[in-house]
Amino acid sequence: DAKTTQPPSMDCAEGRAANLPCNHSTISGNEYVYWYRQIHSQGPQYIIHGLKNNETNEMASLIITEDRKSSTLILPHATLRDTAVYYCIVPDTGGFKTIFGAGTRLFVKA
Amino acid sequence: DGGITQSPKYLFRKEGQNVTLSCEQNLNHDAMYWYRQDPGQGLRLIYYSQIVNDFQKGDIAEGYSVSREKKESFPLTVTSAQKNPTAFYLCASSIVDVGRNTGELFFGEGSRLTVL
């Protein structure tokens, strides 16, 4: 089973920030949180990852709570091209069974 | 450019036929993976390989087979034993990092298999 819980869908207005939440209450101390997105009929694309500090790159920001039980992916200025399914992943430590749940379907509207 | 190449992009087969999907990477990654995706669903892990000549079953390996004879190649065979093979198949690769285990996954563009 996936180790994360995400809302099935969200809407966001174009140009506004999109904040996508993820719960990972069973995360252990050395497990990372990864975010990917999948545009329809394409392979998933890596966005960002983090352990306990907040992270930012050219695509997004990742905010991880102090207890590490949840995180939020922030797309600061959403565009129509950001419409996709976003997956929050916590890969198994010591293994390679990265499990993808159903993710959050983000709709960016003009 | 470095990346993962899957072929064919679209494939049709008749019931009872085996079919092999190709996955090649030039990223020098040790680990490779095969996932299956059904409409509206997440990805389910079929097989993964951490190193050449070694592979492990994922969550839905029944009816599938793989080989890892070369570091850059990880072909998937969908056998006639797979009862519902129509799906979108995704191949991925990653480094093997002692600290983070896998690092991020790099995906191919997928192969869409339809059984007629």
mmCIF file with all atom_site columns, C-alpha atoms in Angstrom:
data_model
loop_
_atom_site.group_PDB
_atom_site.id
_atom_site.type_symbol
_atom_site.label_atom_id
_atom_site.label_alt_id
_atom_site.label_comp_id
_atom_site.label_asym_id
_atom_site.label_entity_id
_atom_site.label_seq_id
_atom_site.pdbx_PDB_ins_code
_atom_site.Cartn_x
_atom_site.Cartn_y
_atom_site.Cartn_z
_atom_site.occupancy
_atom_site.B_iso_or_equiv
_atom_site.pdbx_formal_charge
_atom_site.auth_seq_id
_atom_site.auth_comp_id
_atom_site.auth_asym_id
_atom_site.auth_atom_id
_atom_site.pdbx_PDB_model_num
ATOM 1   C CA . ASP A 1 1   ? 0.000  0.000   0.000   1.00 0.00 ? 1   ASP A CA 1
ATOM 2   C CA . ALA A 1 2   ? 1.069  3.576   -0.639  1.00 0.00 ? 2   ALA A CA 1
ATOM 3   C CA . LYS A 1 3   ? 2.609  5.247   2.385   1.00 0.00 ? 3   LYS A CA 1
ATOM 4   C CA . THR A 1 4   ? 1.049  8.595   1.525   1.00 0.00 ? 4   THR A CA 1
ATOM 5   C CA . THR A 1 5   ? -2.442 10.100  1.381   1.00 0.00 ? 5   THR A CA 1
ATOM 6   C CA . GLN A 1 6   ? -3.419 12.835  -1.066  1.00 0.00 ? 6   GLN A CA 1
ATOM 7   C CA . PRO A 1 7   ? -6.718 14.473  -2.037  1.00 0.00 ? 7   PRO A CA 1
ATOM 8   C CA . PRO A 1 8   ? -8.014 13.017  -5.308  1.00 0.00 ? 8   PRO A CA 1
ATOM 9   C CA . SER A 1 9   ? -8.405 16.365  -7.069  1.00 0.00 ? 9   SER A CA 1
ATOM 10  C CA . MET A 1 10  ? -7.883 20.101  -6.721  1.00 0.00 ? 10  MET A CA 1
ATOM 11  C CA . ASP A 1 11  ? -8.579 23.222  -8.757  1.00 0.00 ? 11  ASP A CA 1
ATOM 12  C CA . CYS A 1 12  ? -6.382 26.286  -9.085  1.00 0.00 ? 12  CYS A CA 1
ATOM 13  C CA . ALA A 1 13  ? -6.751 29.540  -10.995 1.00 0.00 ? 13  ALA A CA 1
ATOM 14  C CA . GLU A 1 14  ? -4.088 30.324  -13.544 1.00 0.00 ? 14  GLU A CA 1
ATOM 15  C CA . GLY A 1 15  ? -1.413 32.597  -12.101 1.00 0.00 ? 15  GLY A CA 1
ATOM 16  C CA . ARG A 1 16  ? -2.227 31.704  -8.518  1.00 0.00 ? 16  ARG A CA 1
ATOM 17  C CA . ALA A 1 17  ? -0.207 29.436  -6.253  1.00 0.00 ? 17  ALA A CA 1
ATOM 18  C CA . ALA A 1 18  ? -1.193 25.781  -6.202  1.00 0.00 ? 18  ALA A CA 1
ATOM 19  C CA . ASN A 1 19  ? -0.711 24.125  -2.820  1.00 0.00 ? 19  ASN A CA 1
ATOM 20  C CA . LEU A 1 20  ? -0.878 20.338  -2.941  1.00 0.00 ? 20  LEU A CA 1
ATOM 21  C CA . PRO A 1 21  ? -0.966 18.562  0.449   1.00 0.00 ? 21  PRO A CA 1
ATOM 22  C CA . CYS A 1 22  ? 0.309  15.108  1.320   1.00 0.00 ? 22  CYS A CA 1
ATOM 23  C CA . ASN A 1 23  ? 0.091  13.105  4.527   1.00 0.00 ? 23  ASN A CA 1
ATOM 24  C CA . HIS A 1 24  ? 2.836  10.595  5.347   1.00 0.00 ? 24  HIS A CA 1
ATOM 25  C CA . SER A 1 25  ? 2.281  9.956   9.027   1.00 0.00 ? 25  SER A CA 1
ATOM 26  C CA . THR A 1 26  ? 4.254  6.678   9.104   1.00 0.00 ? 26  THR A CA 1
ATOM 27  C CA . ILE A 1 27  ? 7.405  8.117   7.570   1.00 0.00 ? 27  ILE A CA 1
ATOM 28  C CA . SER A 1 28  ? 10.598 7.056   9.306   1.00 0.00 ? 28  SER A CA 1
ATOM 29  C CA . GLY A 1 29  ? 13.551 9.252   10.145  1.00 0.00 ? 29  GLY A CA 1
ATOM 30  C CA . ASN A 1 30  ? 15.694 8.549   7.100   1.00 0.00 ? 30  ASN A CA 1
ATOM 31  C CA . GLU A 1 31  ? 12.981 8.352   4.455   1.00 0.00 ? 31  GLU A CA 1
ATOM 32  C CA . TYR A 1 32  ? 12.725 11.058  1.842   1.00 0.00 ? 32  TYR A CA 1
ATOM 33  C CA . VAL A 1 33  ? 9.592  12.587  0.359   1.00 0.00 ? 33  VAL A CA 1
ATOM 34  C CA . TYR A 1 34  ? 9.521  12.774  -3.436  1.00 0.00 ? 34  TYR A CA 1
ATOM 35  C CA . TRP A 1 35  ? 7.082  14.526  -5.727  1.00 0.00 ? 35  TRP A CA 1
ATOM 36  C CA . TYR A 1 36  ? 6.411  13.631  -9.358  1.00 0.00 ? 36  TYR A CA 1
ATOM 37  C CA . ARG A 1 37  ? 3.837  14.757  -11.854 1.00 0.00 ? 37  ARG A CA 1
ATOM 38  C CA . GLN A 1 38  ? 2.302  13.004  -14.835 1.00 0.00 ? 38  GLN A CA 1
ATOM 39  C CA . ILE A 1 39  ? 0.804  14.836  -17.755 1.00 0.00 ? 39  ILE A CA 1
ATOM 40  C CA . HIS A 1 40  ? -1.769 12.786  -19.604 1.00 0.00 ? 40  HIS A CA 1
ATOM 41  C CA . SER A 1 41  ? -0.343 9.775   -21.464 1.00 0.00 ? 41  SER A CA 1
ATOM 42  C CA . GLN A 1 42  ? 3.254  10.620  -20.623 1.00 0.00 ? 42  GLN A CA 1
ATOM 43  C CA . GLY A 1 43  ? 5.761  9.170   -18.170 1.00 0.00 ? 43  GLY A CA 1
ATOM 44  C CA . PRO A 1 44  ? 5.918  10.776  -14.709 1.00 0.00 ? 44  PRO A CA 1
ATOM 45  C CA . GLN A 1 45  ? 8.405  13.588  -14.265 1.00 0.00 ? 45  GLN A CA 1
ATOM 46  C CA . TYR A 1 46  ? 10.429 14.179  -11.105 1.00 0.00 ? 46  TYR A CA 1
ATOM 47  C CA . ILE A 1 47  ? 9.735  17.541  -9.452  1.00 0.00 ? 47  ILE A CA 1
ATOM 48  C CA . ILE A 1 48  ? 11.488 17.766  -6.102  1.00 0.00 ? 48  ILE A CA 1
ATOM 49  C CA . HIS A 1 49  ? 12.406 15.818  -2.985  1.00 0.00 ? 49  HIS A CA 1
ATOM 50  C CA . GLY A 1 50  ? 13.290 16.528  0.647   1.00 0.00 ? 50  GLY A CA 1
ATOM 51  C CA . LEU A 1 51  ? 14.144 14.972  3.983   1.00 0.00 ? 51  LEU A CA 1
ATOM 52  C CA . LYS A 1 52  ? 13.295 17.539  6.648   1.00 0.00 ? 52  LYS A CA 1
ATOM 53  C CA . ASN A 1 53  ? 14.271 20.957  5.381   1.00 0.00 ? 53  ASN A CA 1
ATOM 54  C CA . ASN A 1 54  ? 12.168 22.974  2.994   1.00 0.00 ? 54  ASN A CA 1
ATOM 55  C CA . GLU A 1 55  ? 13.408 22.764  -0.561  1.00 0.00 ? 55  GLU A CA 1
ATOM 56  C CA . THR A 1 56  ? 13.009 24.931  -3.654  1.00 0.00 ? 56  THR A CA 1
ATOM 57  C CA . ASN A 1 57  ? 13.997 24.482  -7.260  1.00 0.00 ? 57  ASN A CA 1
ATOM 58  C CA . GLU A 1 58  ? 13.009 26.010  -10.571 1.00 0.00 ? 58  GLU A CA 1
ATOM 59  C CA . MET A 1 59  ? 9.786  24.019  -10.689 1.00 0.00 ? 59  MET A CA 1
ATOM 60  C CA . ALA A 1 60  ? 8.378  24.138  -7.177  1.00 0.00 ? 60  ALA A CA 1
ATOM 61  C CA . SER A 1 61  ? 8.839  24.447  -3.429  1.00 0.00 ? 61  SER A CA 1
ATOM 62  C CA . LEU A 1 62  ? 8.449  21.672  -0.892  1.00 0.00 ? 62  LEU A CA 1
ATOM 63  C CA . ILE A 1 63  ? 7.401  22.463  2.654   1.00 0.00 ? 63  ILE A CA 1
ATOM 64  C CA . ILE A 1 64  ? 7.800  19.625  5.173   1.00 0.00 ? 64  ILE A CA 1
ATOM 65  C CA . THR A 1 65  ? 6.285  19.947  8.644   1.00 0.00 ? 65  THR A CA 1
ATOM 66  C CA . GLU A 1 66  ? 8.592  19.754  11.627  1.00 0.00 ? 66  GLU A CA 1
ATOM 67  C CA . ASP A 1 67  ? 7.243  16.336  12.654  1.00 0.00 ? 67  ASP A CA 1
ATOM 68  C CA . ARG A 1 68  ? 7.646  15.200  9.002   1.00 0.00 ? 68  ARG A CA 1
ATOM 69  C CA . LYS A 1 69  ? 4.166  13.706  8.966   1.00 0.00 ? 69  LYS A CA 1
ATOM 70  C CA . SER A 1 70  ? 2.973  15.884  6.119   1.00 0.00 ? 70  SER A CA 1
ATOM 71  C CA . SER A 1 71  ? 4.251  18.068  3.319   1.00 0.00 ? 71  SER A CA 1
ATOM 72  C CA . THR A 1 72  ? 2.980  20.559  0.768   1.00 0.00 ? 72  THR A CA 1
ATOM 73  C CA . LEU A 1 73  ? 4.111  21.021  -2.798  1.00 0.00 ? 73  LEU A CA 1
ATOM 74  C CA . ILE A 1 74  ? 3.793  24.607  -3.943  1.00 0.00 ? 74  ILE A CA 1
ATOM 75  C CA . LEU A 1 75  ? 3.649  25.687  -7.574  1.00 0.00 ? 75  LEU A CA 1
ATOM 76  C CA . PRO A 1 76  ? 4.053  29.438  -7.105  1.00 0.00 ? 76  PRO A CA 1
ATOM 77  C CA . HIS A 1 77  ? 2.370  30.649  -10.314 1.00 0.00 ? 77  HIS A CA 1
ATOM 78  C CA . ALA A 1 78  ? 0.337  27.859  -11.823 1.00 0.00 ? 78  ALA A CA 1
ATOM 79  C CA . THR A 1 79  ? -0.114 27.766  -15.593 1.00 0.00 ? 79  THR A CA 1
ATOM 80  C CA . LEU A 1 80  ? -2.464 25.719  -17.752 1.00 0.00 ? 80  LEU A CA 1
ATOM 81  C CA . ARG A 1 81  ? 0.463  23.427  -18.523 1.00 0.00 ? 81  ARG A CA 1
ATOM 82  C CA . ASP A 1 82  ? 0.659  22.478  -14.851 1.00 0.00 ? 82  ASP A CA 1
ATOM 83  C CA . THR A 1 83  ? -2.607 20.541  -15.194 1.00 0.00 ? 83  THR A CA 1
ATOM 84  C CA . ALA A 1 84  ? -1.502 17.015  -14.333 1.00 0.00 ? 84  ALA A CA 1
ATOM 85  C CA . VAL A 1 85  ? -1.612 14.262  -11.729 1.00 0.00 ? 85  VAL A CA 1
ATOM 86  C CA . TYR A 1 86  ? 0.805  14.938  -8.865  1.00 0.00 ? 86  TYR A CA 1
ATOM 87  C CA . TYR A 1 87  ? 2.224  12.042  -6.876  1.00 0.00 ? 87  TYR A CA 1
ATOM 88  C CA . CYS A 1 88  ? 3.690  12.290  -3.395  1.00 0.00 ? 88  CYS A CA 1
ATOM 89  C CA . ILE A 1 89  ? 5.983  9.314   -2.775  1.00 0.00 ? 89  ILE A CA 1
ATOM 90  C CA . VAL A 1 90  ? 7.918  7.945   0.181   1.00 0.00 ? 90  VAL A CA 1
ATOM 91  C CA . PRO A 1 91  ? 10.149 5.166   -1.182  1.00 0.00 ? 91  PRO A CA 1
ATOM 92  C CA . ASP A 1 92  ? 10.919 2.161   0.997   1.00 0.00 ? 92  ASP A CA 1
ATOM 93  C CA . THR A 1 93  ? 14.171 2.498   2.872   1.00 0.00 ? 93  THR A CA 1
ATOM 94  C CA . GLY A 1 94  ? 16.537 -0.316  2.001   1.00 0.00 ? 94  GLY A CA 1
ATOM 95  C CA . GLY A 1 95  ? 14.386 -1.392  -0.876  1.00 0.00 ? 95  GLY A CA 1
ATOM 96  C CA . PHE A 1 96  ? 13.358 -0.349  -4.301  1.00 0.00 ? 96  PHE A CA 1
ATOM 97  C CA . LYS A 1 97  ? 9.627  -0.759  -4.174  1.00 0.00 ? 97  LYS A CA 1
ATOM 98  C CA . THR A 1 98  ? 8.596  2.788   -4.897  1.00 0.00 ? 98  THR A CA 1
ATOM 99  C CA . ILE A 1 99  ? 4.817  2.745   -4.716  1.00 0.00 ? 99  ILE A CA 1
ATOM 100 C CA . PHE A 1 100 ? 2.668  5.281   -6.506  1.00 0.00 ? 100 PHE A CA 1
ATOM 101 C CA . GLY A 1 101 ? -0.849 5.883   -5.229  1.00 0.00 ? 101 GLY A CA 1
ATOM 102 C CA . ALA A 1 102 ? -3.580 7.576   -7.243  1.00 0.00 ? 102 ALA A CA 1
ATOM 103 C CA . GLY A 1 103 ? -2.095 11.056  -6.664  1.00 0.00 ? 103 GLY A CA 1
ATOM 104 C CA . THR A 1 104 ? -3.870 14.414  -6.873  1.00 0.00 ? 104 THR A CA 1
ATOM 105 C CA . ARG A 1 105 ? -5.353 15.519  -10.168 1.00 0.00 ? 105 ARG A CA 1
ATOM 106 C CA . LEU A 1 106 ? -4.702 19.263  -10.407 1.00 0.00 ? 106 LEU A CA 1
ATOM 107 C CA . PHE A 1 107 ? -6.846 21.303  -12.776 1.00 0.00 ? 107 PHE A CA 1
ATOM 108 C CA . VAL A 1 108 ? -5.504 24.764  -13.560 1.00 0.00 ? 108 VAL A CA 1
ATOM 109 C CA . LYS A 1 109 ? -8.271 26.965  -14.936 1.00 0.00 ? 109 LYS A CA 1
ATOM 110 C CA . ALA A 1 110 ? -7.999 30.151  -16.977 1.00 0.00 ? 110 ALA A CA 1
ATOM 111 C CA . ASP B 2 1   ? 20.884 13.447  -24.784 1.00 0.00 ? 1   ASP B CA 1
ATOM 112 C CA . GLY B 2 2   ? 20.659 11.009  -21.895 1.00 0.00 ? 2   GLY B CA 1
ATOM 113 C CA . GLY B 2 3   ? 17.386 9.354   -21.168 1.00 0.00 ? 3   GLY B CA 1
ATOM 114 C CA . ILE B 2 4   ? 15.161 6.321   -21.344 1.00 0.00 ? 4   ILE B CA 1
ATOM 115 C CA . THR B 2 5   ? 13.739 5.011   -24.575 1.00 0.00 ? 5   THR B CA 1
ATOM 116 C CA . GLN B 2 6   ? 10.747 2.716   -24.680 1.00 0.00 ? 6   GLN B CA 1
ATOM 117 C CA . SER B 2 7   ? 9.506  0.984   -27.792 1.00 0.00 ? 7   SER B CA 1
ATOM 118 C CA . PRO B 2 8   ? 7.122  0.496   -29.350 1.00 0.00 ? 8   PRO B CA 1
ATOM 119 C CA . LYS B 2 9   ? 4.946  3.424   -28.297 1.00 0.00 ? 9   LYS B CA 1
ATOM 120 C CA . TYR B 2 10  ? 1.777  1.603   -29.340 1.00 0.00 ? 10  TYR B CA 1
ATOM 121 C CA . LEU B 2 11  ? 1.342  -2.136  -29.701 1.00 0.00 ? 11  LEU B CA 1
ATOM 122 C CA . PHE B 2 12  ? -1.570 -4.355  -30.570 1.00 0.00 ? 12  PHE B CA 1
ATOM 123 C CA . ARG B 2 13  ? -1.606 -8.074  -29.991 1.00 0.00 ? 13  ARG B CA 1
ATOM 124 C CA . LYS B 2 14  ? -4.029 -10.931 -30.235 1.00 0.00 ? 14  LYS B CA 1
ATOM 125 C CA . GLU B 2 15  ? -5.013 -12.940 -27.212 1.00 0.00 ? 15  GLU B CA 1
ATOM 126 C CA . GLY B 2 16  ? -2.632 -15.788 -26.524 1.00 0.00 ? 16  GLY B CA 1
ATOM 127 C CA . GLN B 2 17  ? 0.427  -14.050 -27.962 1.00 0.00 ? 17  GLN B CA 1
ATOM 128 C CA . ASN B 2 18  ? 3.499  -13.058 -26.024 1.00 0.00 ? 18  ASN B CA 1
ATOM 129 C CA . VAL B 2 19  ? 4.863  -9.581  -26.596 1.00 0.00 ? 19  VAL B CA 1
ATOM 130 C CA . THR B 2 20  ? 8.129  -7.954  -25.540 1.00 0.00 ? 20  THR B CA 1
ATOM 131 C CA . LEU B 2 21  ? 8.450  -4.279  -24.652 1.00 0.00 ? 21  LEU B CA 1
ATOM 132 C CA . SER B 2 22  ? 11.856 -2.688  -24.973 1.00 0.00 ? 22  SER B CA 1
ATOM 133 C CA . CYS B 2 23  ? 13.455 -0.314  -22.463 1.00 0.00 ? 23  CYS B CA 1
ATOM 134 C CA . GLU B 2 24  ? 16.916 1.168   -22.981 1.00 0.00 ? 24  GLU B CA 1
ATOM 135 C CA . GLN B 2 25  ? 18.688 3.794   -20.869 1.00 0.00 ? 25  GLN B CA 1
ATOM 136 C CA . ASN B 2 26  ? 21.950 5.658   -21.390 1.00 0.00 ? 26  ASN B CA 1
ATOM 137 C CA . LEU B 2 27  ? 22.022 7.307   -17.980 1.00 0.00 ? 27  LEU B CA 1
ATOM 138 C CA . ASN B 2 28  ? 24.417 4.707   -16.546 1.00 0.00 ? 28  ASN B CA 1
ATOM 139 C CA . HIS B 2 29  ? 21.843 3.893   -13.851 1.00 0.00 ? 29  HIS B CA 1
ATOM 140 C CA . ASP B 2 30  ? 22.139 0.638   -11.969 1.00 0.00 ? 30  ASP B CA 1
ATOM 141 C CA . ALA B 2 31  ? 18.448 0.233   -11.106 1.00 0.00 ? 31  ALA B CA 1
ATOM 142 C CA . MET B 2 32  ? 15.594 -0.233  -13.578 1.00 0.00 ? 32  MET B CA 1
ATOM 143 C CA . TYR B 2 33  ? 11.860 -0.727  -13.084 1.00 0.00 ? 33  TYR B CA 1
ATOM 144 C CA . TRP B 2 34  ? 8.689  -1.671  -14.903 1.00 0.00 ? 34  TRP B CA 1
ATOM 145 C CA . TYR B 2 35  ? 5.307  -0.248  -13.904 1.00 0.00 ? 35  TYR B CA 1
ATOM 146 C CA . ARG B 2 36  ? 1.821  -0.827  -15.199 1.00 0.00 ? 36  ARG B CA 1
ATOM 147 C CA . GLN B 2 37  ? -0.855 1.884   -15.264 1.00 0.00 ? 37  GLN B CA 1
ATOM 148 C CA . ASP B 2 38  ? -4.552 1.327   -15.886 1.00 0.00 ? 38  ASP B CA 1
ATOM 149 C CA . PRO B 2 39  ? -6.904 4.205   -16.793 1.00 0.00 ? 39  PRO B CA 1
ATOM 150 C CA . GLY B 2 40  ? -7.417 6.621   -13.910 1.00 0.00 ? 40  GLY B CA 1
ATOM 151 C CA . GLN B 2 41  ? -5.151 4.626   -11.638 1.00 0.00 ? 41  GLN B CA 1
ATOM 152 C CA . GLY B 2 42  ? -1.710 5.036   -10.137 1.00 0.00 ? 42  GLY B CA 1
ATOM 153 C CA . LEU B 2 43  ? 1.356  3.035   -11.122 1.00 0.00 ? 43  LEU B CA 1
ATOM 154 C CA . ARG B 2 44  ? 1.822  -0.549  -9.991  1.00 0.00 ? 44  ARG B CA 1
ATOM 155 C CA . LEU B 2 45  ? 5.265  -2.127  -9.823  1.00 0.00 ? 45  LEU B CA 1
ATOM 156 C CA . ILE B 2 46  ? 5.767  -5.233  -11.966 1.00 0.00 ? 46  ILE B CA 1
ATOM 157 C CA . TYR B 2 47  ? 9.500  -5.979  -11.674 1.00 0.00 ? 47  TYR B CA 1
ATOM 158 C CA . TYR B 2 48  ? 12.636 -4.136  -10.671 1.00 0.00 ? 48  TYR B CA 1
ATOM 159 C CA . SER B 2 49  ? 16.346 -4.748  -11.020 1.00 0.00 ? 49  SER B CA 1
ATOM 160 C CA . GLN B 2 50  ? 19.074 -3.296  -8.843  1.00 0.00 ? 50  GLN B CA 1
ATOM 161 C CA . ILE B 2 51  ? 21.980 -4.649  -10.834 1.00 0.00 ? 51  ILE B CA 1
ATOM 162 C CA . VAL B 2 52  ? 22.808 -6.603  -13.966 1.00 0.00 ? 52  VAL B CA 1
ATOM 163 C CA . ASN B 2 53  ? 21.733 -10.267 -13.924 1.00 0.00 ? 53  ASN B CA 1
ATOM 164 C CA . ASP B 2 54  ? 19.468 -9.731  -10.934 1.00 0.00 ? 54  ASP B CA 1
ATOM 165 C CA . PHE B 2 55  ? 15.807 -8.752  -10.650 1.00 0.00 ? 55  PHE B CA 1
ATOM 166 C CA . GLN B 2 56  ? 12.933 -9.019  -8.184  1.00 0.00 ? 56  GLN B CA 1
ATOM 167 C CA . LYS B 2 57  ? 9.185  -9.300  -8.446  1.00 0.00 ? 57  LYS B CA 1
ATOM 168 C CA . GLY B 2 58  ? 7.090  -6.292  -7.671  1.00 0.00 ? 58  GLY B CA 1
ATOM 169 C CA . ASP B 2 59  ? 3.456  -6.314  -6.612  1.00 0.00 ? 59  ASP B CA 1
ATOM 170 C CA . ILE B 2 60  ? 1.937  -7.642  -9.847  1.00 0.00 ? 60  ILE B CA 1
ATOM 171 C CA . ALA B 2 61  ? 4.591  -9.877  -11.479 1.00 0.00 ? 61  ALA B CA 1
ATOM 172 C CA . GLU B 2 62  ? 2.271  -12.737 -12.459 1.00 0.00 ? 62  GLU B CA 1
ATOM 173 C CA . GLY B 2 63  ? 2.067  -13.135 -16.224 1.00 0.00 ? 63  GLY B CA 1
ATOM 174 C CA . TYR B 2 64  ? 5.194  -11.051 -16.866 1.00 0.00 ? 64  TYR B CA 1
ATOM 175 C CA . SER B 2 65  ? 8.886  -11.850 -17.259 1.00 0.00 ? 65  SER B CA 1
ATOM 176 C CA . VAL B 2 66  ? 12.033 -9.741  -17.498 1.00 0.00 ? 66  VAL B CA 1
ATOM 177 C CA . SER B 2 67  ? 15.743 -10.063 -18.111 1.00 0.00 ? 67  SER B CA 1
ATOM 178 C CA . ARG B 2 68  ? 18.707 -7.855  -17.237 1.00 0.00 ? 68  ARG B CA 1
ATOM 179 C CA . GLU B 2 69  ? 21.639 -9.060  -19.292 1.00 0.00 ? 69  GLU B CA 1
ATOM 180 C CA . LYS B 2 70  ? 23.027 -5.568  -19.862 1.00 0.00 ? 70  LYS B CA 1
ATOM 181 C CA . LYS B 2 71  ? 23.093 -2.540  -17.611 1.00 0.00 ? 71  LYS B CA 1
ATOM 182 C CA . GLU B 2 72  ? 21.336 -0.369  -20.163 1.00 0.00 ? 72  GLU B CA 1
ATOM 183 C CA . SER B 2 73  ? 18.538 -2.755  -21.115 1.00 0.00 ? 73  SER B CA 1
ATOM 184 C CA . PHE B 2 74  ? 15.552 -4.164  -19.194 1.00 0.00 ? 74  PHE B CA 1
ATOM 185 C CA . PRO B 2 75  ? 12.990 -5.739  -21.572 1.00 0.00 ? 75  PRO B CA 1
ATOM 186 C CA . LEU B 2 76  ? 9.563  -6.806  -20.322 1.00 0.00 ? 76  LEU B CA 1
ATOM 187 C CA . THR B 2 77  ? 7.681  -9.757  -21.810 1.00 0.00 ? 77  THR B CA 1
ATOM 188 C CA . VAL B 2 78  ? 3.921  -9.820  -21.378 1.00 0.00 ? 78  VAL B CA 1
ATOM 189 C CA . THR B 2 79  ? 3.018  -13.480 -21.619 1.00 0.00 ? 79  THR B CA 1
ATOM 190 C CA . SER B 2 80  ? -0.244 -15.135 -22.553 1.00 0.00 ? 80  SER B CA 1
ATOM 191 C CA . ALA B 2 81  ? -0.652 -15.954 -18.858 1.00 0.00 ? 81  ALA B CA 1
ATOM 192 C CA . GLN B 2 82  ? -1.384 -12.293 -18.108 1.00 0.00 ? 82  GLN B CA 1
ATOM 193 C CA . LYS B 2 83  ? -5.178 -12.191 -18.030 1.00 0.00 ? 83  LYS B CA 1
ATOM 194 C CA . ASN B 2 84  ? -5.699 -8.452  -18.531 1.00 0.00 ? 84  ASN B CA 1
ATOM 195 C CA . PRO B 2 85  ? -2.648 -7.163  -20.390 1.00 0.00 ? 85  PRO B CA 1
ATOM 196 C CA . THR B 2 86  ? -4.216 -4.070  -21.963 1.00 0.00 ? 86  THR B CA 1
ATOM 197 C CA . ALA B 2 87  ? -2.523 -1.178  -20.146 1.00 0.00 ? 87  ALA B CA 1
ATOM 198 C CA . PHE B 2 88  ? 0.045  1.592   -20.279 1.00 0.00 ? 88  PHE B CA 1
ATOM 199 C CA . TYR B 2 89  ? 3.526  0.282   -19.404 1.00 0.00 ? 89  TYR B CA 1
ATOM 200 C CA . LEU B 2 90  ? 6.214  2.547   -18.008 1.00 0.00 ? 90  LEU B CA 1
ATOM 201 C CA . CYS B 2 91  ? 9.911  1.848   -17.615 1.00 0.00 ? 91  CYS B CA 1
ATOM 202 C CA . ALA B 2 92  ? 12.103 3.817   -15.220 1.00 0.00 ? 92  ALA B CA 1
ATOM 203 C CA . SER B 2 93  ? 15.672 3.899   -13.981 1.00 0.00 ? 93  SER B CA 1
ATOM 204 C CA . SER B 2 94  ? 17.530 5.365   -11.037 1.00 0.00 ? 94  SER B CA 1
ATOM 205 C CA . ILE B 2 95  ? 20.890 5.494   -9.370  1.00 0.00 ? 95  ILE B CA 1
ATOM 206 C CA . VAL B 2 96  ? 21.579 3.314   -6.355  1.00 0.00 ? 96  VAL B CA 1
ATOM 207 C CA . ASP B 2 97  ? 22.606 5.740   -3.659  1.00 0.00 ? 97  ASP B CA 1
ATOM 208 C CA . VAL B 2 98  ? 23.582 4.276   -0.314  1.00 0.00 ? 98  VAL B CA 1
ATOM 209 C CA . GLY B 2 99  ? 22.217 7.262   1.520   1.00 0.00 ? 99  GLY B CA 1
ATOM 210 C CA . ARG B 2 100 ? 18.931 7.645   -0.348  1.00 0.00 ? 100 ARG B CA 1
ATOM 211 C CA . ASN B 2 101 ? 18.606 4.153   -1.767  1.00 0.00 ? 101 ASN B CA 1
ATOM 212 C CA . THR B 2 102 ? 17.259 5.031   -5.172  1.00 0.00 ? 102 THR B CA 1
ATOM 213 C CA . GLY B 2 103 ? 17.276 8.733   -5.851  1.00 0.00 ? 103 GLY B CA 1
ATOM 214 C CA . GLU B 2 104 ? 14.688 10.055  -8.246  1.00 0.00 ? 104 GLU B CA 1
ATOM 215 C CA . LEU B 2 105 ? 13.175 7.863   -10.920 1.00 0.00 ? 105 LEU B CA 1
ATOM 216 C CA . PHE B 2 106 ? 13.595 8.782   -14.564 1.00 0.00 ? 106 PHE B CA 1
ATOM 217 C CA . PHE B 2 107 ? 10.734 7.515   -16.709 1.00 0.00 ? 107 PHE B CA 1
ATOM 218 C CA . GLY B 2 108 ? 10.374 6.697   -20.362 1.00 0.00 ? 108 GLY B CA 1
ATOM 219 C CA . GLU B 2 109 ? 7.395  7.878   -22.407 1.00 0.00 ? 109 GLU B CA 1
ATOM 220 C CA . GLY B 2 110 ? 5.576  4.597   -22.040 1.00 0.00 ? 110 GLY B CA 1
ATOM 221 C CA . SER B 2 111 ? 4.254  1.796   -24.241 1.00 0.00 ? 111 SER B CA 1
ATOM 222 C CA . ARG B 2 112 ? 0.517  1.384   -24.685 1.00 0.00 ? 112 ARG B CA 1
ATOM 223 C CA . LEU B 2 113 ? -0.455 -2.244  -25.215 1.00 0.00 ? 113 LEU B CA 1
ATOM 224 C CA . THR B 2 114 ? -3.893 -3.209  -26.493 1.00 0.00 ? 114 THR B CA 1
ATOM 225 C CA . VAL B 2 115 ? -5.020 -6.806  -26.690 1.00 0.00 ? 115 VAL B CA 1
ATOM 226 C CA . LEU B 2 116 ? -7.611 -7.377  -29.386 1.00 0.00 ? 116 LEU B CA 1
#
